[in-house]
PDB file of C-alpha atoms in Angstrom:
ATOM      1  CA  MET A   1      63.217  42.582  -4.013  1.00 68.00           C
ATOM      2  CA  GLU A   2      64.092  39.275  -1.705  1.00 75.00           C
ATOM      3  CA  LYS A   3      63.324  40.759   1.269  1.00 95.00           C
ATOM      4  CA  ILE A   4      59.401  40.743   0.005  1.00 97.00           C
ATOM      5  CA  GLU A   5      57.542  38.445   1.743  1.00 98.00           C
ATOM      6  CA  HIS A   6      54.837  35.857   0.421  1.00 98.00           C
ATOM      7  CA  LYS A   7      51.700  34.694   1.471  1.00 98.00           C
ATOM      8  CA  MET A   8      48.010  33.423   0.644  1.00 98.00           C
ATOM      9  CA  VAL A   9      45.279  34.534   2.402  1.00 98.00           C
ATOM     10  CA  ALA A  10      41.762  33.210   2.590  1.00 98.00           C
ATOM     11  CA  VAL A  11      39.569  35.835   1.685  1.00 98.00           C
ATOM     12  CA  ASN A  12      36.022  35.883   0.201  1.00 97.00           C
ATOM     13  CA  GLY A  13      35.786  32.043  -1.130  1.00 97.00           C
ATOM     14  CA  ILE A  14      39.488  32.339  -2.799  1.00 98.00           C
ATOM     15  CA  ASN A  15      43.124  32.051  -1.827  1.00 98.00           C
ATOM     16  CA  MET A  16      44.928  35.523  -2.319  1.00 99.00           C
ATOM     17  CA  HIS A  17      48.531  35.685  -2.693  1.00 98.00           C
ATOM     18  CA  VAL A  18      49.811  38.873  -0.741  1.00 98.00           C
ATOM     19  CA  ALA A  19      53.432  40.401  -1.314  1.00 98.00           C
ATOM     20  CA  GLU A  20      54.409  42.410   1.861  1.00 98.00           C
ATOM     21  CA  LEU A  21      57.057  44.380   3.066  1.00 98.00           C
ATOM     22  CA  GLY A  22      57.977  46.854   5.751  1.00 97.00           C
ATOM     23  CA  GLN A  23      56.197  47.296   9.303  1.00 97.00           C
ATOM     24  CA  GLY A  24      53.858  50.545  10.004  1.00 97.00           C
ATOM     25  CA  PRO A  25      50.552  52.460   8.215  1.00 98.00           C
ATOM     26  CA  ILE A  26      49.416  49.995   5.455  1.00 98.00           C
ATOM     27  CA  VAL A  27      49.450  50.862   2.060  1.00 98.00           C
ATOM     28  CA  LEU A  28      47.502  48.814  -0.142  1.00 98.00           C
ATOM     29  CA  PHE A  29      48.278  48.844  -3.696  1.00 99.00           C
ATOM     30  CA  ILE A  30      45.739  47.487  -6.189  1.00 99.00           C
ATOM     31  CA  HIS A  31      47.312  46.510 -10.057  1.00 98.00           C
ATOM     32  CA  GLY A  32      45.989  46.700 -12.891  1.00 98.00           C
ATOM     33  CA  PHE A  33      45.559  44.744 -16.619  1.00 98.00           C
ATOM     34  CA  PRO A  34      47.585  42.659 -17.418  1.00 98.00           C
ATOM     35  CA  GLU A  35      49.852  43.401 -14.398  1.00 98.00           C
ATOM     36  CA  LEU A  36      50.391  41.431 -10.914  1.00 98.00           C
ATOM     37  CA  TRP A  37      51.809  42.440  -7.353  1.00 98.00           C
ATOM     38  CA  TYR A  38      54.726  42.546  -9.112  1.00 98.00           C
ATOM     39  CA  SER A  39      54.055  46.016 -10.692  1.00 98.00           C
ATOM     40  CA  TRP A  40      54.453  48.033  -7.389  1.00 98.00           C
ATOM     41  CA  ARG A  41      58.178  46.064  -7.088  1.00 98.00           C
ATOM     42  CA  HIS A  42      59.837  49.493  -7.068  1.00 98.00           C
ATOM     43  CA  GLN A  43      57.339  51.274  -4.824  1.00 98.00           C
ATOM     44  CA  MET A  44      57.077  48.730  -2.007  1.00 98.00           C
ATOM     45  CA  VAL A  45      60.448  48.958  -1.329  1.00 98.00           C
ATOM     46  CA  TYR A  46      60.785  52.788  -1.564  1.00 98.00           C
ATOM     47  CA  LEU A  47      57.573  52.594   0.872  1.00 98.00           C
ATOM     48  CA  ALA A  48      58.931  49.928   3.013  1.00 98.00           C
ATOM     49  CA  GLU A  49      61.993  51.798   3.441  1.00 97.00           C
ATOM     50  CA  ARG A  50      60.008  54.872   4.877  1.00 97.00           C
ATOM     51  CA  GLY A  51      58.239  53.468   7.644  1.00 98.00           C
ATOM     52  CA  TYR A  52      55.089  52.103   5.644  1.00 98.00           C
ATOM     53  CA  ARG A  53      54.235  48.658   5.544  1.00 98.00           C
ATOM     54  CA  ALA A  54      53.307  48.055   1.553  1.00 98.00           C
ATOM     55  CA  VAL A  55      50.947  45.204   1.048  1.00 98.00           C
ATOM     56  CA  ALA A  56      50.178  44.131  -2.814  1.00 98.00           C
ATOM     57  CA  PRO A  57      47.682  41.204  -3.534  1.00 99.00           C
ATOM     58  CA  ASP A  58      47.716  39.434  -6.811  1.00 99.00           C
ATOM     59  CA  LEU A  59      43.826  40.328  -7.457  1.00 98.00           C
ATOM     60  CA  ARG A  60      41.092  37.401  -8.222  1.00 98.00           C
ATOM     61  CA  GLY A  61      42.234  35.521 -11.091  1.00 98.00           C
ATOM     62  CA  TYR A  62      45.218  36.930 -11.654  1.00 98.00           C
ATOM     63  CA  GLY A  63      48.968  35.406 -10.963  1.00 98.00           C
ATOM     64  CA  ASP A  64      49.161  32.926  -7.864  1.00 98.00           C
ATOM     65  CA  THR A  65      45.528  33.573  -6.293  1.00 98.00           C
ATOM     66  CA  THR A  66      43.433  30.826  -6.873  1.00 98.00           C
ATOM     67  CA  GLY A  67      40.061  29.595  -6.005  1.00 98.00           C
ATOM     68  CA  ALA A  68      38.023  32.163  -8.139  1.00 98.00           C
ATOM     69  CA  PRO A  69      35.702  30.346 -10.950  1.00 97.00           C
ATOM     70  CA  VAL A  70      37.143  32.091 -14.281  1.00 97.00           C
ATOM     71  CA  ASN A  71      34.327  29.999 -15.773  1.00 97.00           C
ATOM     72  CA  ASP A  72      31.790  32.286 -14.446  1.00 98.00           C
ATOM     73  CA  ILE A  73      31.822  36.244 -15.076  1.00 98.00           C
ATOM     74  CA  SER A  74      29.408  36.876 -12.398  1.00 98.00           C
ATOM     75  CA  LYS A  75      32.507  36.169  -9.974  1.00 98.00           C
ATOM     76  CA  PHE A  76      34.376  39.050 -11.356  1.00 98.00           C
ATOM     77  CA  SER A  77      31.895  42.184 -10.361  1.00 98.00           C
ATOM     78  CA  LEU A  78      33.179  44.690  -8.496  1.00 98.00           C
ATOM     79  CA  PHE A  79      31.529  43.582  -5.790  1.00 98.00           C
ATOM     80  CA  HIS A  80      33.455  40.939  -5.667  1.00 98.00           C
ATOM     81  CA  LEU A  81      36.844  42.545  -6.472  1.00 98.00           C
ATOM     82  CA  VAL A  82      36.073  45.100  -3.701  1.00 98.00           C
ATOM     83  CA  GLY A  83      35.122  42.674  -1.319  1.00 98.00           C
ATOM     84  CA  ASP A  84      38.037  40.505  -1.472  1.00 98.00           C
ATOM     85  CA  LEU A  85      40.312  43.539  -0.636  1.00 98.00           C
ATOM     86  CA  ILE A  86      37.550  44.470   2.706  1.00 98.00           C
ATOM     87  CA  ALA A  87      37.982  41.096   3.510  1.00 98.00           C
ATOM     88  CA  LEU A  88      41.691  41.303   3.094  1.00 98.00           C
ATOM     89  CA  LEU A  89      42.352  44.152   5.177  1.00 98.00           C
ATOM     90  CA  GLU A  90      40.133  41.811   7.564  1.00 97.00           C
ATOM     91  CA  ALA A  91      42.785  39.136   7.645  1.00 98.00           C
ATOM     92  CA  ILE A  92      46.060  41.007   7.733  1.00 97.00           C
ATOM     93  CA  ASP A  93      44.906  44.271  10.497  1.00 95.00           C
ATOM     94  CA  PRO A  94      41.444  43.804  11.934  1.00 94.00           C
ATOM     95  CA  ASN A  95      42.646  46.773  14.252  1.00 92.00           C
ATOM     96  CA  GLU A  96      43.450  48.690  11.526  1.00 93.00           C
ATOM     97  CA  ASP A  97      40.239  51.728  10.844  1.00 92.00           C
ATOM     98  CA  ASN A  98      41.749  52.528   7.332  1.00 96.00           C
ATOM     99  CA  VAL A  99      44.454  52.481   5.250  1.00 98.00           C
ATOM    100  CA  PHE A 100      46.260  54.184   2.564  1.00 98.00           C
ATOM    101  CA  VAL A 101      45.389  53.187  -1.222  1.00 98.00           C
ATOM    102  CA  VAL A 102      47.468  53.507  -4.222  1.00 99.00           C
ATOM    103  CA  ALA A 103      46.203  51.889  -7.140  1.00 99.00           C
ATOM    104  CA  HIS A 104      46.784  51.323 -11.589  1.00 98.00           C
ATOM    105  CA  ASP A 105      44.461  51.259 -14.365  1.00 98.00           C
ATOM    106  CA  TRP A 106      41.838  48.592 -13.698  1.00 98.00           C
ATOM    107  CA  GLY A 107      43.341  48.917  -9.846  1.00 98.00           C
ATOM    108  CA  ALA A 108      42.324  52.349 -10.072  1.00 98.00           C
ATOM    109  CA  ILE A 109      38.700  51.349 -11.435  1.00 98.00           C
ATOM    110  CA  ILE A 110      38.452  49.260  -8.347  1.00 98.00           C
ATOM    111  CA  ALA A 111      39.988  51.675  -6.149  1.00 99.00           C
ATOM    112  CA  TRP A 112      37.524  54.311  -6.937  1.00 99.00           C
ATOM    113  CA  HIS A 113      34.600  51.986  -5.802  1.00 98.00           C
ATOM    114  CA  LEU A 114      36.199  50.885  -2.941  1.00 98.00           C
ATOM    115  CA  CYS A 115      35.775  54.764  -1.896  1.00 98.00           C
ATOM    116  CA  LEU A 116      32.041  54.616  -3.250  1.00 98.00           C
ATOM    117  CA  PHE A 117      31.280  51.639  -1.421  1.00 98.00           C
ATOM    118  CA  ARG A 118      33.126  51.965   2.119  1.00 98.00           C
ATOM    119  CA  PRO A 119      34.829  55.176   2.278  1.00 98.00           C
ATOM    120  CA  ASP A 120      35.274  54.447   5.967  1.00 97.00           C
ATOM    121  CA  LYS A 121      38.450  51.782   4.983  1.00 98.00           C
ATOM    122  CA  VAL A 122      40.556  54.395   2.898  1.00 98.00           C
ATOM    123  CA  LYS A 123      42.266  57.079   4.544  1.00 98.00           C
ATOM    124  CA  VAL A 124      43.916  58.794   1.807  1.00 98.00           C
ATOM    125  CA  LEU A 125      43.784  57.436  -2.243  1.00 98.00           C
ATOM    126  CA  VAL A 126      46.209  57.914  -4.936  1.00 99.00           C
ATOM    127  CA  ASN A 127      44.984  56.725  -8.427  1.00 98.00           C
ATOM    128  CA  LEU A 128      47.276  56.097 -11.636  1.00 98.00           C
ATOM    129  CA  SER A 129      46.068  55.800 -14.923  1.00 98.00           C
ATOM    130  CA  VAL A 130      42.331  55.976 -15.026  1.00 98.00           C
ATOM    131  CA  HIS A 131      40.490  59.061 -13.421  1.00 98.00           C
ATOM    132  CA  PHE A 132      36.768  58.788 -11.930  1.00 98.00           C
ATOM    133  CA  LEU A 133      34.148  57.204 -14.581  1.00 97.00           C
ATOM    134  CA  GLN A 134      31.036  58.233 -13.424  1.00 96.00           C
ATOM    135  CA  ARG A 135      28.336  55.717 -14.305  1.00 97.00           C
ATOM    136  CA  ASN A 136      26.735  57.033 -17.270  1.00 97.00           C
ATOM    137  CA  PRO A 137      22.474  55.757 -16.531  1.00 97.00           C
ATOM    138  CA  HIS A 138      21.966  55.528 -20.308  1.00 97.00           C
ATOM    139  CA  MET A 139      24.664  52.780 -21.605  1.00 97.00           C
ATOM    140  CA  ASN A 140      27.286  50.623 -19.602  1.00 97.00           C
ATOM    141  CA  LEU A 141      30.876  51.015 -20.524  1.00 97.00           C
ATOM    142  CA  VAL A 142      30.776  48.255 -23.374  1.00 98.00           C
ATOM    143  CA  GLU A 143      28.305  50.329 -25.371  1.00 98.00           C
ATOM    144  CA  GLY A 144      29.647  53.354 -24.651  1.00 97.00           C
ATOM    145  CA  PHE A 145      33.395  52.333 -25.673  1.00 97.00           C
ATOM    146  CA  LYS A 146      31.457  50.566 -29.037  1.00 97.00           C
ATOM    147  CA  ALA A 147      29.649  53.414 -29.695  1.00 96.00           C
ATOM    148  CA  LEU A 148      32.871  55.809 -29.478  1.00 95.00           C
ATOM    149  CA  TYR A 149      35.224  53.337 -31.476  1.00 96.00           C
ATOM    150  CA  GLY A 150      33.664  50.796 -32.710  1.00 96.00           C
ATOM    151  CA  GLU A 151      33.522  46.252 -32.392  1.00 95.00           C
ATOM    152  CA  ASP A 152      37.143  46.537 -32.962  1.00 95.00           C
ATOM    153  CA  HIS A 153      37.899  48.351 -29.605  1.00 95.00           C
ATOM    154  CA  TYR A 154      39.777  46.134 -27.490  1.00 95.00           C
ATOM    155  CA  ILE A 155      37.216  46.186 -24.323  1.00 97.00           C
ATOM    156  CA  PRO A 156      33.625  45.437 -27.158  1.00 97.00           C
ATOM    157  CA  ARG A 157      36.600  42.470 -28.372  1.00 95.00           C
ATOM    158  CA  PHE A 158      37.090  41.264 -25.072  1.00 97.00           C
ATOM    159  CA  GLN A 159      33.694  40.382 -24.764  1.00 98.00           C
ATOM    160  CA  VAL A 160      32.738  36.861 -25.828  1.00 96.00           C
ATOM    161  CA  PRO A 161      34.155  34.098 -23.336  1.00 97.00           C
ATOM    162  CA  GLY A 162      37.094  32.357 -24.740  1.00 96.00           C
ATOM    163  CA  GLU A 163      37.520  34.172 -28.109  1.00 95.00           C
ATOM    164  CA  ILE A 164      40.349  36.783 -27.337  1.00 95.00           C
ATOM    165  CA  GLU A 165      41.949  33.538 -25.639  1.00 96.00           C
ATOM    166  CA  ALA A 166      42.388  31.901 -28.554  1.00 94.00           C
ATOM    167  CA  GLU A 167      43.929  34.689 -30.622  1.00 93.00           C
ATOM    168  CA  PHE A 168      46.018  35.228 -27.811  1.00 94.00           C
ATOM    169  CA  ALA A 169      47.266  31.162 -27.814  1.00 95.00           C
ATOM    170  CA  PRO A 170      49.237  31.068 -30.655  1.00 94.00           C
ATOM    171  CA  TYR A 171      51.442  33.766 -29.489  1.00 94.00           C
ATOM    172  CA  GLY A 172      51.781  32.526 -26.451  1.00 96.00           C
ATOM    173  CA  ALA A 173      51.967  34.347 -22.884  1.00 97.00           C
ATOM    174  CA  LYS A 174      55.441  36.654 -23.082  1.00 96.00           C
ATOM    175  CA  ALA A 175      54.794  37.813 -26.654  1.00 94.00           C
ATOM    176  CA  VAL A 176      50.933  38.965 -25.645  1.00 95.00           C
ATOM    177  CA  LEU A 177      52.393  40.425 -22.353  1.00 96.00           C
ATOM    178  CA  LYS A 178      55.180  42.500 -24.427  1.00 93.00           C
ATOM    179  CA  LYS A 179      52.942  43.525 -26.780  1.00 92.00           C
ATOM    180  CA  LEU A 180      50.182  45.108 -24.358  1.00 94.00           C
ATOM    181  CA  LEU A 181      52.531  46.469 -21.647  1.00 95.00           C
ATOM    182  CA  THR A 182      55.086  48.500 -24.207  1.00 92.00           C
ATOM    183  CA  PHE A 183      51.979  49.810 -25.951  1.00 89.00           C
ATOM    184  CA  ARG A 184      53.017  53.360 -25.697  1.00 89.00           C
ATOM    185  CA  ASP A 185      50.485  54.899 -28.305  1.00 88.00           C
ATOM    186  CA  PRO A 186      47.802  57.633 -26.793  1.00 92.00           C
ATOM    187  CA  ALA A 187      45.783  56.513 -29.665  1.00 89.00           C
ATOM    188  CA  PRO A 188      42.916  53.552 -28.683  1.00 90.00           C
ATOM    189  CA  PHE A 189      43.435  49.790 -28.654  1.00 89.00           C
ATOM    190  CA  TYR A 190      41.969  47.755 -31.013  1.00 91.00           C
ATOM    191  CA  PHE A 191      42.076  44.316 -31.889  1.00 90.00           C
ATOM    192  CA  PRO A 192      40.253  43.667 -35.466  1.00 91.00           C
ATOM    193  CA  LYS A 193      39.080  40.142 -35.190  1.00 87.00           C
ATOM    194  CA  GLY A 194      41.867  37.630 -37.348  1.00 84.00           C
ATOM    195  CA  LYS A 195      44.276  39.619 -36.931  1.00 85.00           C
ATOM    196  CA  GLY A 196      45.681  39.036 -33.361  1.00 78.00           C
ATOM    197  CA  LEU A 197      48.667  40.705 -31.836  1.00 84.00           C
ATOM    198  CA  ASP A 198      49.940  41.704 -35.544  1.00 84.00           C
ATOM    199  CA  ALA A 199      47.182  44.489 -35.581  1.00 83.00           C
ATOM    200  CA  ILE A 200      49.267  46.138 -32.745  1.00 83.00           C
ATOM    201  CA  PRO A 201      52.275  48.159 -33.315  1.00 78.00           C
ATOM    202  CA  ASP A 202      55.756  47.019 -31.995  1.00 75.00           C
ATOM    203  CA  ALA A 203      56.902  49.342 -29.337  1.00 68.00           C
ATOM    204  CA  PRO A 204      59.697  51.235 -30.783  1.00 64.00           C
ATOM    205  CA  ALA A 205      62.660  49.473 -28.428  1.00 65.00           C
ATOM    206  CA  ALA A 206      63.033  46.051 -28.634  1.00 58.00           C
ATOM    207  CA  LEU A 207      61.892  46.126 -24.718  1.00 66.00           C
ATOM    208  CA  SER A 208      61.007  49.759 -23.720  1.00 72.00           C
ATOM    209  CA  SER A 209      63.622  50.684 -21.211  1.00 83.00           C
ATOM    210  CA  TRP A 210      62.022  49.907 -17.843  1.00 91.00           C
ATOM    211  CA  LEU A 211      61.218  46.440 -18.273  1.00 94.00           C
ATOM    212  CA  SER A 212      63.697  43.939 -18.515  1.00 94.00           C
ATOM    213  CA  GLU A 213      64.134  40.716 -20.156  1.00 94.00           C
ATOM    214  CA  GLU A 214      63.490  39.226 -16.827  1.00 96.00           C
ATOM    215  CA  GLU A 215      61.324  41.417 -15.366  1.00 96.00           C
ATOM    216  CA  LEU A 216      59.081  40.275 -18.454  1.00 96.00           C
ATOM    217  CA  ASP A 217      59.804  36.441 -17.804  1.00 98.00           C
ATOM    218  CA  TYR A 218      58.074  36.921 -14.524  1.00 98.00           C
ATOM    219  CA  TYR A 219      54.990  38.312 -15.811  1.00 98.00           C
ATOM    220  CA  ALA A 220      54.669  35.765 -18.649  1.00 98.00           C
ATOM    221  CA  SER A 221      55.674  33.019 -15.946  1.00 98.00           C
ATOM    222  CA  LYS A 222      52.249  33.894 -13.933  1.00 98.00           C
ATOM    223  CA  PHE A 223      50.377  33.656 -16.997  1.00 98.00           C
ATOM    224  CA  GLU A 224      51.365  30.626 -18.852  1.00 98.00           C
ATOM    225  CA  LYS A 225      50.394  29.286 -15.691  1.00 98.00           C
ATOM    226  CA  THR A 226      46.993  30.716 -15.535  1.00 98.00           C
ATOM    227  CA  GLY A 227      45.805  31.729 -18.944  1.00 98.00           C
ATOM    228  CA  PHE A 228      44.094  35.401 -19.536  1.00 98.00           C
ATOM    229  CA  THR A 229      40.461  34.232 -18.863  1.00 98.00           C
ATOM    230  CA  GLY A 230      40.697  35.648 -15.268  1.00 98.00           C
ATOM    231  CA  ALA A 231      42.074  39.006 -16.178  1.00 98.00           C
ATOM    232  CA  VAL A 232      39.584  39.542 -19.321  1.00 98.00           C
ATOM    233  CA  ASN A 233      36.918  38.565 -17.078  1.00 98.00           C
ATOM    234  CA  TYR A 234      37.079  42.012 -15.403  1.00 98.00           C
ATOM    235  CA  TYR A 235      35.606  43.508 -18.669  1.00 98.00           C
ATOM    236  CA  ARG A 236      33.292  40.689 -19.598  1.00 98.00           C
ATOM    237  CA  ALA A 237      31.785  41.603 -15.874  1.00 98.00           C
ATOM    238  CA  LEU A 238      30.897  45.527 -16.923  1.00 98.00           C
ATOM    239  CA  PRO A 239      27.444  45.131 -18.077  1.00 98.00           C
ATOM    240  CA  LEU A 240      26.597  43.222 -15.333  1.00 98.00           C
ATOM    241  CA  ASP A 241      28.904  46.246 -12.987  1.00 98.00           C
ATOM    242  CA  TRP A 242      26.525  48.470 -14.603  1.00 98.00           C
ATOM    243  CA  GLU A 243      23.623  47.390 -13.598  1.00 98.00           C
ATOM    244  CA  LEU A 244      24.501  46.511 -10.107  1.00 98.00           C
ATOM    245  CA  THR A 245      25.994  50.059  -9.379  1.00 98.00           C
ATOM    246  CA  THR A 246      22.483  52.180 -10.469  1.00 98.00           C
ATOM    247  CA  PRO A 247      22.488  52.792  -6.589  1.00 98.00           C
ATOM    248  CA  TRP A 248      25.761  54.869  -7.095  1.00 98.00           C
ATOM    249  CA  THR A 249      24.722  57.146  -9.931  1.00 97.00           C
ATOM    250  CA  ARG A 250      26.263  60.556  -9.434  1.00 97.00           C
ATOM    251  CA  ALA A 251      27.579  59.959  -5.920  1.00 98.00           C
ATOM    252  CA  GLN A 252      31.197  61.595  -5.086  1.00 98.00           C
ATOM    253  CA  VAL A 253      33.962  60.254  -4.409  1.00 98.00           C
ATOM    254  CA  LYS A 254      34.988  61.611  -0.833  1.00 98.00           C
ATOM    255  CA  VAL A 255      38.063  60.523   0.235  1.00 98.00           C
ATOM    256  CA  PRO A 256      41.649  62.935  -0.083  1.00 98.00           C
ATOM    257  CA  THR A 257      43.045  62.061  -3.314  1.00 98.00           C
ATOM    258  CA  LYS A 258      46.162  62.258  -5.807  1.00 99.00           C
ATOM    259  CA  PHE A 259      45.780  61.729  -9.472  1.00 99.00           C
ATOM    260  CA  ILE A 260      48.321  60.952 -11.580  1.00 99.00           C
ATOM    261  CA  VAL A 261      48.349  60.313 -15.098  1.00 98.00           C
ATOM    262  CA  GLY A 262      51.307  59.623 -17.765  1.00 98.00           C
ATOM    263  CA  GLU A 263      51.030  62.500 -20.908  1.00 97.00           C
ATOM    264  CA  PHE A 264      50.397  59.598 -23.492  1.00 96.00           C
ATOM    265  CA  ASP A 265      48.211  57.599 -21.577  1.00 97.00           C
ATOM    266  CA  LEU A 266      45.701  56.363 -23.841  1.00 96.00           C
ATOM    267  CA  VAL A 267      42.746  56.734 -21.225  1.00 98.00           C
ATOM    268  CA  TYR A 268      43.813  60.297 -21.082  1.00 98.00           C
ATOM    269  CA  HIS A 269      43.246  60.988 -24.177  1.00 98.00           C
ATOM    270  CA  ILE A 270      39.851  58.928 -24.721  1.00 97.00           C
ATOM    271  CA  PRO A 271      37.348  62.195 -25.990  1.00 96.00           C
ATOM    272  CA  GLY A 272      36.585  64.438 -23.483  1.00 97.00           C
ATOM    273  CA  ALA A 273      39.216  62.524 -20.207  1.00 98.00           C
ATOM    274  CA  LYS A 274      41.436  66.134 -20.350  1.00 98.00           C
ATOM    275  CA  GLU A 275      38.391  68.436 -20.125  1.00 98.00           C
ATOM    276  CA  TYR A 276      36.801  66.170 -17.604  1.00 98.00           C
ATOM    277  CA  ILE A 277      39.923  66.210 -15.529  1.00 98.00           C
ATOM    278  CA  HIS A 278      41.106  69.755 -15.783  1.00 98.00           C
ATOM    279  CA  ASN A 279      37.901  71.915 -16.345  1.00 98.00           C
ATOM    280  CA  GLY A 280      35.683  70.644 -12.959  1.00 97.00           C
ATOM    281  CA  GLY A 281      34.128  67.933 -13.722  1.00 98.00           C
ATOM    282  CA  PHE A 282      36.190  65.710 -11.988  1.00 98.00           C
ATOM    283  CA  LYS A 283      36.785  67.861  -8.788  1.00 98.00           C
ATOM    284  CA  LYS A 284      33.161  68.167  -8.779  1.00 98.00           C
ATOM    285  CA  ASP A 285      32.974  64.023  -8.509  1.00 98.00           C
ATOM    286  CA  VAL A 286      35.784  63.387  -6.677  1.00 98.00           C
ATOM    287  CA  PRO A 287      35.443  66.765  -3.941  1.00 98.00           C
ATOM    288  CA  LEU A 288      38.539  66.624  -2.230  1.00 98.00           C
ATOM    289  CA  LEU A 289      40.963  65.563  -5.266  1.00 98.00           C
ATOM    290  CA  GLU A 290      44.077  67.685  -3.998  1.00 98.00           C
ATOM    291  CA  GLU A 291      46.350  67.414  -6.935  1.00 98.00           C
ATOM    292  CA  VAL A 292      46.344  66.034 -10.817  1.00 98.00           C
ATOM    293  CA  VAL A 293      50.004  65.493 -11.889  1.00 98.00           C
ATOM    294  CA  VAL A 294      50.494  64.768 -15.438  1.00 98.00           C
ATOM    295  CA  ILE A 295      53.972  62.775 -16.264  1.00 98.00           C
ATOM    296  CA  GLU A 296      55.369  64.560 -18.926  1.00 97.00           C
ATOM    297  CA  GLY A 297      56.906  61.737 -21.794  1.00 95.00           C
ATOM    298  CA  ALA A 298      55.569  59.044 -19.947  1.00 95.00           C
ATOM    299  CA  ALA A 299      52.769  56.488 -20.748  1.00 95.00           C
ATOM    300  CA  HIS A 300      50.110  54.251 -19.553  1.00 97.00           C
ATOM    301  CA  PHE A 301      52.255  51.994 -16.978  1.00 97.00           C
ATOM    302  CA  VAL A 302      53.900  55.032 -15.075  1.00 97.00           C
ATOM    303  CA  ASN A 303      54.456  53.301 -12.242  1.00 98.00           C
ATOM    304  CA  GLN A 304      57.531  51.038 -13.705  1.00 97.00           C
ATOM    305  CA  GLU A 305      58.306  53.229 -16.413  1.00 96.00           C
ATOM    306  CA  ARG A 306      58.949  56.035 -14.366  1.00 97.00           C
ATOM    307  CA  PRO A 307      59.170  54.806 -10.964  1.00 98.00           C
ATOM    308  CA  ASP A 308      61.513  57.035  -9.053  1.00 98.00           C
ATOM    309  CA  GLU A 309      58.950  60.289  -9.781  1.00 98.00           C
ATOM    310  CA  ILE A 310      55.862  58.088  -8.714  1.00 98.00           C
ATOM    311  CA  ASN A 311      57.835  56.593  -5.593  1.00 98.00           C
ATOM    312  CA  LYS A 312      57.841  60.644  -4.445  1.00 98.00           C
ATOM    313  CA  HIS A 313      54.675  61.575  -5.589  1.00 98.00           C
ATOM    314  CA  ILE A 314      53.081  59.128  -3.567  1.00 98.00           C
ATOM    315  CA  TYR A 315      55.221  59.243  -0.761  1.00 98.00           C
ATOM    316  CA  ASP A 316      54.668  63.333  -0.555  1.00 98.00           C
ATOM    317  CA  PHE A 317      51.166  62.897  -0.584  1.00 98.00           C
ATOM    318  CA  ILE A 318      50.078  60.256   1.862  1.00 98.00           C
ATOM    319  CA  GLN A 319      53.166  61.227   4.578  1.00 97.00           C
ATOM    320  CA  LYS A 320      50.856  64.541   5.089  1.00 97.00           C
ATOM    321  CA  PHE A 321      48.111  62.277   6.702  1.00 97.00           C
TER     322      PHE A 321
END
């Protein structure tokens, strides 16, 4: 881990913190919520040892990346998020035509759109946790989740600026992150108003076996500094994303793809998700989908919970190309 290099790169009007390790073809790692470049620590070391250049940024609004106007939700659209990564690739290696992309959770949503907007930039995609979500022409994702689960579901609850931040504040970043990162229930995630974090059941162990106190402290130190607004703004921009991505309605992702999900991942248990993933819908939208892997016994943060398996799955796929 101490060999990982850190640098700041000016991209798209922000200063992006990037962690890097290794030499060779670029593997771009895109983290999710509420995570950091650090979520990919195991994968970076593994792939760097096998002749790849692992590149993992802190996304806009996260960690040591600075300059994103967190009071302006419109600056957190998918076009900004994809744009940051295109600009990053241009800055770190303008001669590289296309790169391997590995992404998880919100990073997976960004990666699907990176493939929709600029398929020429992506050699191969390995996406974790969040399958392709075809744009619904009738309603945005926030309305969709509200219809499915009601107002207390976390995505509708994240919408009002400042509200969830105020509910998190009394607990402190470490307690919030511990609850979120160790959540293992395949049921939907609810934040009933006024109940705060107490509404979320504690993880069975003091800490999940894959997340040490020291690792949790690293996350907490960064979120204590930034707060949660930048991270939550991704959810607040969903209605705007829905409007802006109208031209990509029914568009296909045409990049060689492998998809990996934990058996207990809450996204995998959204009504209709399993049928979509396994019964042909996913393959129709992502025609170059080559593999779907369900990791038995694993939950949402599968790349950290089961790093050895995930490392091997990523490497086995990308080394074919």
